[in-house]
Tab-separated table of C-alpha atoms in Angstrom:
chain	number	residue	atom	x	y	z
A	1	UNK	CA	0.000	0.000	0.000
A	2	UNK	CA	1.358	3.853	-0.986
A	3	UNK	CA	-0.452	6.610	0.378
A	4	UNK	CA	-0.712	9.451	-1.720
A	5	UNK	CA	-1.396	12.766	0.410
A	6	UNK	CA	-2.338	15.866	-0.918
A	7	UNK	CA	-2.141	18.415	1.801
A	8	UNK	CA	-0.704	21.956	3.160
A	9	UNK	CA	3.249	21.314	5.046
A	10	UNK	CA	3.542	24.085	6.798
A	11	UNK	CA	5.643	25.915	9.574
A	12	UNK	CA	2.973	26.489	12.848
A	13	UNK	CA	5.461	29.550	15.397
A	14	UNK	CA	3.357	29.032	18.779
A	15	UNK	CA	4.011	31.648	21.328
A	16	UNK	CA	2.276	31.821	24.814
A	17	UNK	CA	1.251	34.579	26.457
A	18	UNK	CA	1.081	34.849	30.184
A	19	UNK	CA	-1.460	37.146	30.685
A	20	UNK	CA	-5.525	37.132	29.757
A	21	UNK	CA	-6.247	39.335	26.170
A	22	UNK	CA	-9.127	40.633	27.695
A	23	UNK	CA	-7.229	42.717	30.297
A	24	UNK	CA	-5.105	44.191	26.996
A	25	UNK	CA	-7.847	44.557	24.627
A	26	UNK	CA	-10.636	47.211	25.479
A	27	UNK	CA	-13.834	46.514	23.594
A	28	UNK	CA	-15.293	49.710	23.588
A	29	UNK	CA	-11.570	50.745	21.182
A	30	UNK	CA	-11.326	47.244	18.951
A	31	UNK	CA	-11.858	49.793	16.009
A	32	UNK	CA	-8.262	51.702	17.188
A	33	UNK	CA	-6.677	47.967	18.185
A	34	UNK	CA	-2.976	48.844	18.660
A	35	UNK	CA	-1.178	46.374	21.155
A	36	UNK	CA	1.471	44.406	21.565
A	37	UNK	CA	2.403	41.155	24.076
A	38	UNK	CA	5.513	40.124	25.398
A	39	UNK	CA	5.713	36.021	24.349
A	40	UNK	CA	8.299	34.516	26.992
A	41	UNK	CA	7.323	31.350	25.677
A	42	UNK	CA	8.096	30.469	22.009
A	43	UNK	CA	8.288	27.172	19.825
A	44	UNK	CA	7.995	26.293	15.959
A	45	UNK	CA	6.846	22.724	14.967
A	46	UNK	CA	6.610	21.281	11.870
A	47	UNK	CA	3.037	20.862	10.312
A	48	UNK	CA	0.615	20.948	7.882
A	49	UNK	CA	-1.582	18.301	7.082
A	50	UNK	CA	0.098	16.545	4.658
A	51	UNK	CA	3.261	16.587	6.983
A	52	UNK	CA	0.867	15.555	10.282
A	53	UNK	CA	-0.338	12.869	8.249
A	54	UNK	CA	3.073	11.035	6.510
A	55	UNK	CA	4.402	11.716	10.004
A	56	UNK	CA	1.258	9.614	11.540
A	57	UNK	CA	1.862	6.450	8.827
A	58	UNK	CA	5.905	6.112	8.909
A	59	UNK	CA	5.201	5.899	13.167
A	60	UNK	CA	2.838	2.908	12.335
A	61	UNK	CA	5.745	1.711	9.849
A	62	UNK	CA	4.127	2.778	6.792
A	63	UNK	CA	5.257	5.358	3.828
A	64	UNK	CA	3.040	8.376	2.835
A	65	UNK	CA	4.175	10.205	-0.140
A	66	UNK	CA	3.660	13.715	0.493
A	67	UNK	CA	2.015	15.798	-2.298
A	68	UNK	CA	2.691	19.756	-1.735
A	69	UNK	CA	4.468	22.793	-2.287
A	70	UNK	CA	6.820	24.282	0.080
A	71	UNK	CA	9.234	27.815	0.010
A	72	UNK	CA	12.937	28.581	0.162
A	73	UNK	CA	13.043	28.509	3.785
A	74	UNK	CA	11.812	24.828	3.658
A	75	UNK	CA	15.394	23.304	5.215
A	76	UNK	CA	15.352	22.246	8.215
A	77	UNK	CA	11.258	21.180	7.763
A	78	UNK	CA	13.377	18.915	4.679
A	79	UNK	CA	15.820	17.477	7.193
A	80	UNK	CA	13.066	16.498	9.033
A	81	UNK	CA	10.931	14.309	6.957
A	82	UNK	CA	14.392	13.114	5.683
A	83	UNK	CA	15.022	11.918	8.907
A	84	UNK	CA	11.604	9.834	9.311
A	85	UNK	CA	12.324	8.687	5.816
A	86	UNK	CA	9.780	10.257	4.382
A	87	UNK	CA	10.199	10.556	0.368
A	88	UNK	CA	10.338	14.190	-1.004
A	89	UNK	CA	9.632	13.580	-4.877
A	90	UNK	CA	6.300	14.945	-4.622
A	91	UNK	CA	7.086	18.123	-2.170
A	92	UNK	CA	7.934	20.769	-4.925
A	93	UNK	CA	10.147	24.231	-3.703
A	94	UNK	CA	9.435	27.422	-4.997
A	95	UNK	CA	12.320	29.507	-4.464
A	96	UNK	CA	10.617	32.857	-4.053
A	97	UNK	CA	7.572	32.175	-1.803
A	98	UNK	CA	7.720	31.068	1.729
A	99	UNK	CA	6.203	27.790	3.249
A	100	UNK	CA	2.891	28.117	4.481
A	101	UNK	CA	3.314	29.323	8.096
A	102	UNK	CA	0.631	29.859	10.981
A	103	UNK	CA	1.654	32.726	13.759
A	104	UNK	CA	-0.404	31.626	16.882
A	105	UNK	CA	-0.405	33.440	20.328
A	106	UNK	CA	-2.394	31.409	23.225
A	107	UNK	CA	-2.903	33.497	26.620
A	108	UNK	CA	-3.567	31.739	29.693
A	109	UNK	CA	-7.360	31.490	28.960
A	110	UNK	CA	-6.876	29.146	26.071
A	111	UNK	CA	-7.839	32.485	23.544
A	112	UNK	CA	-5.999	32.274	20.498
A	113	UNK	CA	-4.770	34.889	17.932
A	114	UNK	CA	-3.872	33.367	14.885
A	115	UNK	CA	-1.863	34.659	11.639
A	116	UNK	CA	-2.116	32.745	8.803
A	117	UNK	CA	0.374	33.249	5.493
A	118	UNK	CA	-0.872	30.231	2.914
A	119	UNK	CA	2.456	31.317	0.947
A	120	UNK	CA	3.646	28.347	-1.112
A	121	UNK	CA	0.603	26.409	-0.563
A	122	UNK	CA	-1.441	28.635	-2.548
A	123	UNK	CA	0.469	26.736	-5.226
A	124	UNK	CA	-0.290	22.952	-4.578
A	125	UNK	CA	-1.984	22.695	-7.893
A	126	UNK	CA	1.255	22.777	-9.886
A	127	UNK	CA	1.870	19.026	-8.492
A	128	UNK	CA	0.301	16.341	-10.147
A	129	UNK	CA	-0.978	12.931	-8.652
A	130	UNK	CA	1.644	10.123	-9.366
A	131	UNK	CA	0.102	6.891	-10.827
A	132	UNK	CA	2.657	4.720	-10.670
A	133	UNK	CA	2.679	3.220	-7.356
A	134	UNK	CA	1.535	-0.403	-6.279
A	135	UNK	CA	-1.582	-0.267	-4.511
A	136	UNK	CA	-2.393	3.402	-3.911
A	137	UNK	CA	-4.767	5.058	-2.039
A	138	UNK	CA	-4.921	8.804	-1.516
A	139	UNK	CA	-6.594	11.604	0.494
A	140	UNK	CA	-7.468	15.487	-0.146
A	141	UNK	CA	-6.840	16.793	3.114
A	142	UNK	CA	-6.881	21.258	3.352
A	143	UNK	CA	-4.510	22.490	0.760
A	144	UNK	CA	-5.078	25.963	-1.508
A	145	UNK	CA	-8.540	25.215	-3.574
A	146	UNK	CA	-7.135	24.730	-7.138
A	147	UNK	CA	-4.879	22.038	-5.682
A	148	UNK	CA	-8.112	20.367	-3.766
A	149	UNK	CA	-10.117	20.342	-6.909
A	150	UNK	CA	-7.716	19.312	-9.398
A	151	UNK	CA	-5.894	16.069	-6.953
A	152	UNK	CA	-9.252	15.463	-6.411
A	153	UNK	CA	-10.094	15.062	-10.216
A	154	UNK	CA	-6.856	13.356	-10.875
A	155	UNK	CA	-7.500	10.821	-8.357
A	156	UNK	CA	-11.240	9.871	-9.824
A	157	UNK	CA	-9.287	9.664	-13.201
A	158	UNK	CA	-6.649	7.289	-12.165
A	159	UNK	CA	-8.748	4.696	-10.531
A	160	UNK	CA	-7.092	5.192	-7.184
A	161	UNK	CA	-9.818	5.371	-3.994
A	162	UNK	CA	-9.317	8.420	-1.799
A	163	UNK	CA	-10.568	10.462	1.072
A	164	UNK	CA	-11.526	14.108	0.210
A	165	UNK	CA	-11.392	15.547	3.948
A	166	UNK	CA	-11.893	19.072	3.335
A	167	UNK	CA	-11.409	20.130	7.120
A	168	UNK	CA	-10.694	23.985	7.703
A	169	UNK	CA	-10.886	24.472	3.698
A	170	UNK	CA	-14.151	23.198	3.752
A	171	UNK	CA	-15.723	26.829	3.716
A	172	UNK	CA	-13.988	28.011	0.192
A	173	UNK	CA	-16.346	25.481	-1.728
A	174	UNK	CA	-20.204	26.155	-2.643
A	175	UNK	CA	-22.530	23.546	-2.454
A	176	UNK	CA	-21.901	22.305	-6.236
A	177	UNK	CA	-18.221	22.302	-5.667
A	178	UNK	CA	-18.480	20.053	-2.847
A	179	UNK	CA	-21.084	17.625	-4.142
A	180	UNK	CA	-18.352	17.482	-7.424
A	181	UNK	CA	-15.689	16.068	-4.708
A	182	UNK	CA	-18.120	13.712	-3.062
A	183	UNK	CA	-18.911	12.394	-6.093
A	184	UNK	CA	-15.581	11.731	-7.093
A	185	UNK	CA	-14.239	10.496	-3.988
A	186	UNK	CA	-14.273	6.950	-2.085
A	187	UNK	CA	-14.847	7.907	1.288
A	188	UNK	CA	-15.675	11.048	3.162
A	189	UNK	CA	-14.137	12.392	6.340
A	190	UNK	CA	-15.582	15.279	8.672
A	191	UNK	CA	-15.908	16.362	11.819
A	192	UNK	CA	-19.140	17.269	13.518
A	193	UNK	CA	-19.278	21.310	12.390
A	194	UNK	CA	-18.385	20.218	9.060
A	195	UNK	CA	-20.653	17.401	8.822
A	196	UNK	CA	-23.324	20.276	9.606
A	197	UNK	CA	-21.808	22.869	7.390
A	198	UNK	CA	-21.455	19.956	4.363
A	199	UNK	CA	-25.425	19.274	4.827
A	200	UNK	CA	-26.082	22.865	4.657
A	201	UNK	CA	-24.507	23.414	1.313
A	202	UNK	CA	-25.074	20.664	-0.376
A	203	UNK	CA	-28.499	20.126	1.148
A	204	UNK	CA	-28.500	16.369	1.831
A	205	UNK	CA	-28.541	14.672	5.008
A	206	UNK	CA	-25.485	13.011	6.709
A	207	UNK	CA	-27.423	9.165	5.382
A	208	UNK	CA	-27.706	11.372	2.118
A	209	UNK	CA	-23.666	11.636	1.653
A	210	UNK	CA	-22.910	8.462	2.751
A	211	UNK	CA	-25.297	6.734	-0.024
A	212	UNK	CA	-22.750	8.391	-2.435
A	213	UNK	CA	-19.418	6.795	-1.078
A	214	UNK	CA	-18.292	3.850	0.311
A	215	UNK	CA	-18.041	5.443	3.897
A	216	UNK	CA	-18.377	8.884	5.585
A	217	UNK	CA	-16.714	9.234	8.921
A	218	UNK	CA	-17.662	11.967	10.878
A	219	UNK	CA	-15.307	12.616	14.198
A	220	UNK	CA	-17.500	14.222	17.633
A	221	UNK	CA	-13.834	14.747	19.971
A	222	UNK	CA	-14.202	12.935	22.921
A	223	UNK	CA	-17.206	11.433	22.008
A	224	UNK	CA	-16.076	9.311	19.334
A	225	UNK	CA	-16.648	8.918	15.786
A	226	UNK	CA	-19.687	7.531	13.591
A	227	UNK	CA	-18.738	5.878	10.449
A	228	UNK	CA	-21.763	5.283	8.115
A	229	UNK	CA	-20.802	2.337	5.343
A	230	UNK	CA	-23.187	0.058	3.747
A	231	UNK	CA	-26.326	1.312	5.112
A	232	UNK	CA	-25.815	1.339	8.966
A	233	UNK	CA	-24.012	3.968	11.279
A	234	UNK	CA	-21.099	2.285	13.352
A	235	UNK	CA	-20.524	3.789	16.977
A	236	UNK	CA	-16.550	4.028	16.889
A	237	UNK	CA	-15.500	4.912	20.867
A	238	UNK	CA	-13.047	7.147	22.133
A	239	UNK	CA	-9.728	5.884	22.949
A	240	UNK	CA	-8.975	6.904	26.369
A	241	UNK	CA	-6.270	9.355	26.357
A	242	UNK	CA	-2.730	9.818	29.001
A	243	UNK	CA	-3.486	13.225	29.085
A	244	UNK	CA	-5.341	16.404	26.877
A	245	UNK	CA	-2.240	18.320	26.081
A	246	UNK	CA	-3.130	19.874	22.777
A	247	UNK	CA	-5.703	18.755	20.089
A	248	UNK	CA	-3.680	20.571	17.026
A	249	UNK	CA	-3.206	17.510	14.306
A	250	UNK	CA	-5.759	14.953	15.947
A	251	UNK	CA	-7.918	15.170	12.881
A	252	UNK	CA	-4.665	14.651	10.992
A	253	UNK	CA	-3.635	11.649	13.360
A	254	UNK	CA	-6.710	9.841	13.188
A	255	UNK	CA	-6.697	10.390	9.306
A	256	UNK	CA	-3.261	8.413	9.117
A	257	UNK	CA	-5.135	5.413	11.362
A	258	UNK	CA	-7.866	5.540	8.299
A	259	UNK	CA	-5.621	5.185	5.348
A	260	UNK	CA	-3.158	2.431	7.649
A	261	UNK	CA	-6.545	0.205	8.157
A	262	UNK	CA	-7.773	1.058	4.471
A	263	UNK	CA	-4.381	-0.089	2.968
A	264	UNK	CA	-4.335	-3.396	5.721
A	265	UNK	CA	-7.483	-4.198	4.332
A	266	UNK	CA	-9.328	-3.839	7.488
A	267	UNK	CA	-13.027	-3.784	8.682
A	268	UNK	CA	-14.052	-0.899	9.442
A	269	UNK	CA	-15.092	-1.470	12.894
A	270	UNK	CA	-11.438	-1.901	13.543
A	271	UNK	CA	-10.028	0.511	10.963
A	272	UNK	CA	-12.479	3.435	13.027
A	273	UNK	CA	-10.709	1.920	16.281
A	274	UNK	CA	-7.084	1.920	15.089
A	275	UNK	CA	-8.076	5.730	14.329
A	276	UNK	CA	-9.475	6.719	17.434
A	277	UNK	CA	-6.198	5.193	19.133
A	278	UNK	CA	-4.330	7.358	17.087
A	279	UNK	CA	-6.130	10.579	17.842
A	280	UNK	CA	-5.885	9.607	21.632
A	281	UNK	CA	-1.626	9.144	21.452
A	282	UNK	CA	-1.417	12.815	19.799
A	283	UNK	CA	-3.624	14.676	21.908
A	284	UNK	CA	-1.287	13.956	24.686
A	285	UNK	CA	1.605	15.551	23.208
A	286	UNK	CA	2.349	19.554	22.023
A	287	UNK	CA	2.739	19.936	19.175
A	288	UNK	CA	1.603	18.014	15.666
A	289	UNK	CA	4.337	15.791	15.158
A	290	UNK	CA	6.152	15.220	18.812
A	291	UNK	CA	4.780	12.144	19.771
A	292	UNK	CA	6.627	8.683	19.401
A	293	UNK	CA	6.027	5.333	19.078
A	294	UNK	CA	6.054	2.265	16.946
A	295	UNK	CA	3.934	-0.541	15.791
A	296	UNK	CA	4.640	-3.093	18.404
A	297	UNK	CA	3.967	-0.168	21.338
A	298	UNK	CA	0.670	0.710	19.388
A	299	UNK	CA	-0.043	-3.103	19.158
A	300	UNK	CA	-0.323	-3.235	22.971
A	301	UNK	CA	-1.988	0.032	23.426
A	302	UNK	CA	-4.394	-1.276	21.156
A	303	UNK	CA	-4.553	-4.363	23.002
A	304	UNK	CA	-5.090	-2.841	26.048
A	305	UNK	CA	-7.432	-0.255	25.054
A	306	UNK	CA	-10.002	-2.255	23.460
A	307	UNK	CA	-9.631	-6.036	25.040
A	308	UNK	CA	-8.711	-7.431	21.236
A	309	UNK	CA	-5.766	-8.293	19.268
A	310	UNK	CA	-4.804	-5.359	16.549
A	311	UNK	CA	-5.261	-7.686	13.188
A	312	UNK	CA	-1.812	-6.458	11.752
């Protein structure tokens, strides 16, 4: 099994502020806004979802092949994946953009300011979906929209099944566009706001989607996930987790547990379980991609998570 990902890599800066916004930002004078805060705390991570999601596979011993494009300041983001092992034919470097980068300042409420620069990614489109690998199976996971709808296209094309999981890009697509990628796609993964903003555009009913694809997964957090295939709704549970340290790249996480089970072959009783699992390991760590473990640990955690024997 090769799985093809077409995704953003991007650079996520996370500073921390130790102070409350609200004591800084007066909301009788938001239309003047002029401050500044001190960050004592500072760390940049690797992500994206494309990178969260290669990442995710090589830890459960498979290879993702990432399909993106990246800027000149890409290095050290490149030393990484080479690390992991994590083929680069597909990751394309424009010299005179930057790679997609989020700025984001937490204070000690949880309130987040986020800056978002797409940069590079806006370009994903000029990549094209390899056919030539044994057994593939793709996803369109966020990425700028021309990439989206053309890896999309070039998927249905080629034969190979995919995912289209439109996640935070779900809102650039009206409800034609998005009834287009359904169409085309295998399966369908959401989580519960865009399971509710994908019925509102494209007017039909979560049972509605799911009679177009194979399967639509829709992930509720800590409630679990639902996973309509072949005309019943499976209750997946939540994997219990060591601790809730930051929910950035879950989604991503639990995608990677969806294309390892697809590619194994899997159930999808168990495939919606080996996600979960997934989902439950990353939210204990900070960051996307600072978690560790491999498949004989995630064997046992399996194991001892669900009272069963991980098939694989």
């Amino acid at each position: 099994m090769t799985a093809i990902i077409s995704g953003s890599v991007a650079f996520d800066t996370i500073m921390v502020f130790k102070d409350r916004f609200a004591n800084h930002i007066l909301p009788d004078q938001v239309h003047i806004l002029n401050v500044a805060f001190v960050v004592p705390e500072m760390r940049r991570e690797y992500g994206g979802c494309a990178g969260n999601i290669v990442y995710n596979l090589r830890l459960l011993g498979e290879t993702g092949v990432p399909l993106a494009t990246v800027g000149a300041d890409f290095g050290s983001y490149s030393d990484w994946l080479e690390r992991w092992e994590i083929p680069q034919t597909y990751v394309k470097v424009l010299e005179d953009h930057y790679t997609a980068q989020a700025y984001i300042t937490t204070d000690l409420d949880d309130n987040q300011i986020t800056a978002f620069h797409p940069g590079a990614m806006g370009e994903g489109h000029q990549v094209k979906v390899p056919t030539d690998y044994p057994d593939p199976i793709g996803i369109v996971a966020p990425n700028g929209p021309d990439a989206m709808v053309q890896h999309a296209g070039q998927f249905h094309e080629a034969g190979i099944p995919f995912i289209f999981d439109p996640g935070q890009g779900l809102p650039m697509f009206d409800g034609d566009a998005l009834l287009r990628f359904i169409d085309q796609a295998t399966y369908v993964a959401v989580n519960d706001y865009e399971s509710r903003l994908m019925q509102e555009r494209t007017g039909l009913d979560l049972e509605g989607i799911a009679a177009k694809v194979d399967a639509l997964i829709v992930t509720r957090g800590g409630e679990g996930s639902w996973i309509y295939t072949g005309g019943e709704r499976l209750e997946i549970p939540a994997a219990k987790a060591e601790q809730v340290a930051d929910p950035t790249g879950c989604g991503d996480a639990y995608r990677a547990g969806l294309l390892f089970g697809l590619g194994r072959g899997l159930d999808w009783r168990t495939i919606g379980r080996i996600a979960s699992l997934m989902g439950a390991i990353k939210i204990a760590a900070s960051g996307t991609q600072n978690h560790h473990f491999d498949l004989e640990g995630f064997r046992a955690r399996y194991e001892a998570e669900f009272g069963e024997d991980l098939p694989v």
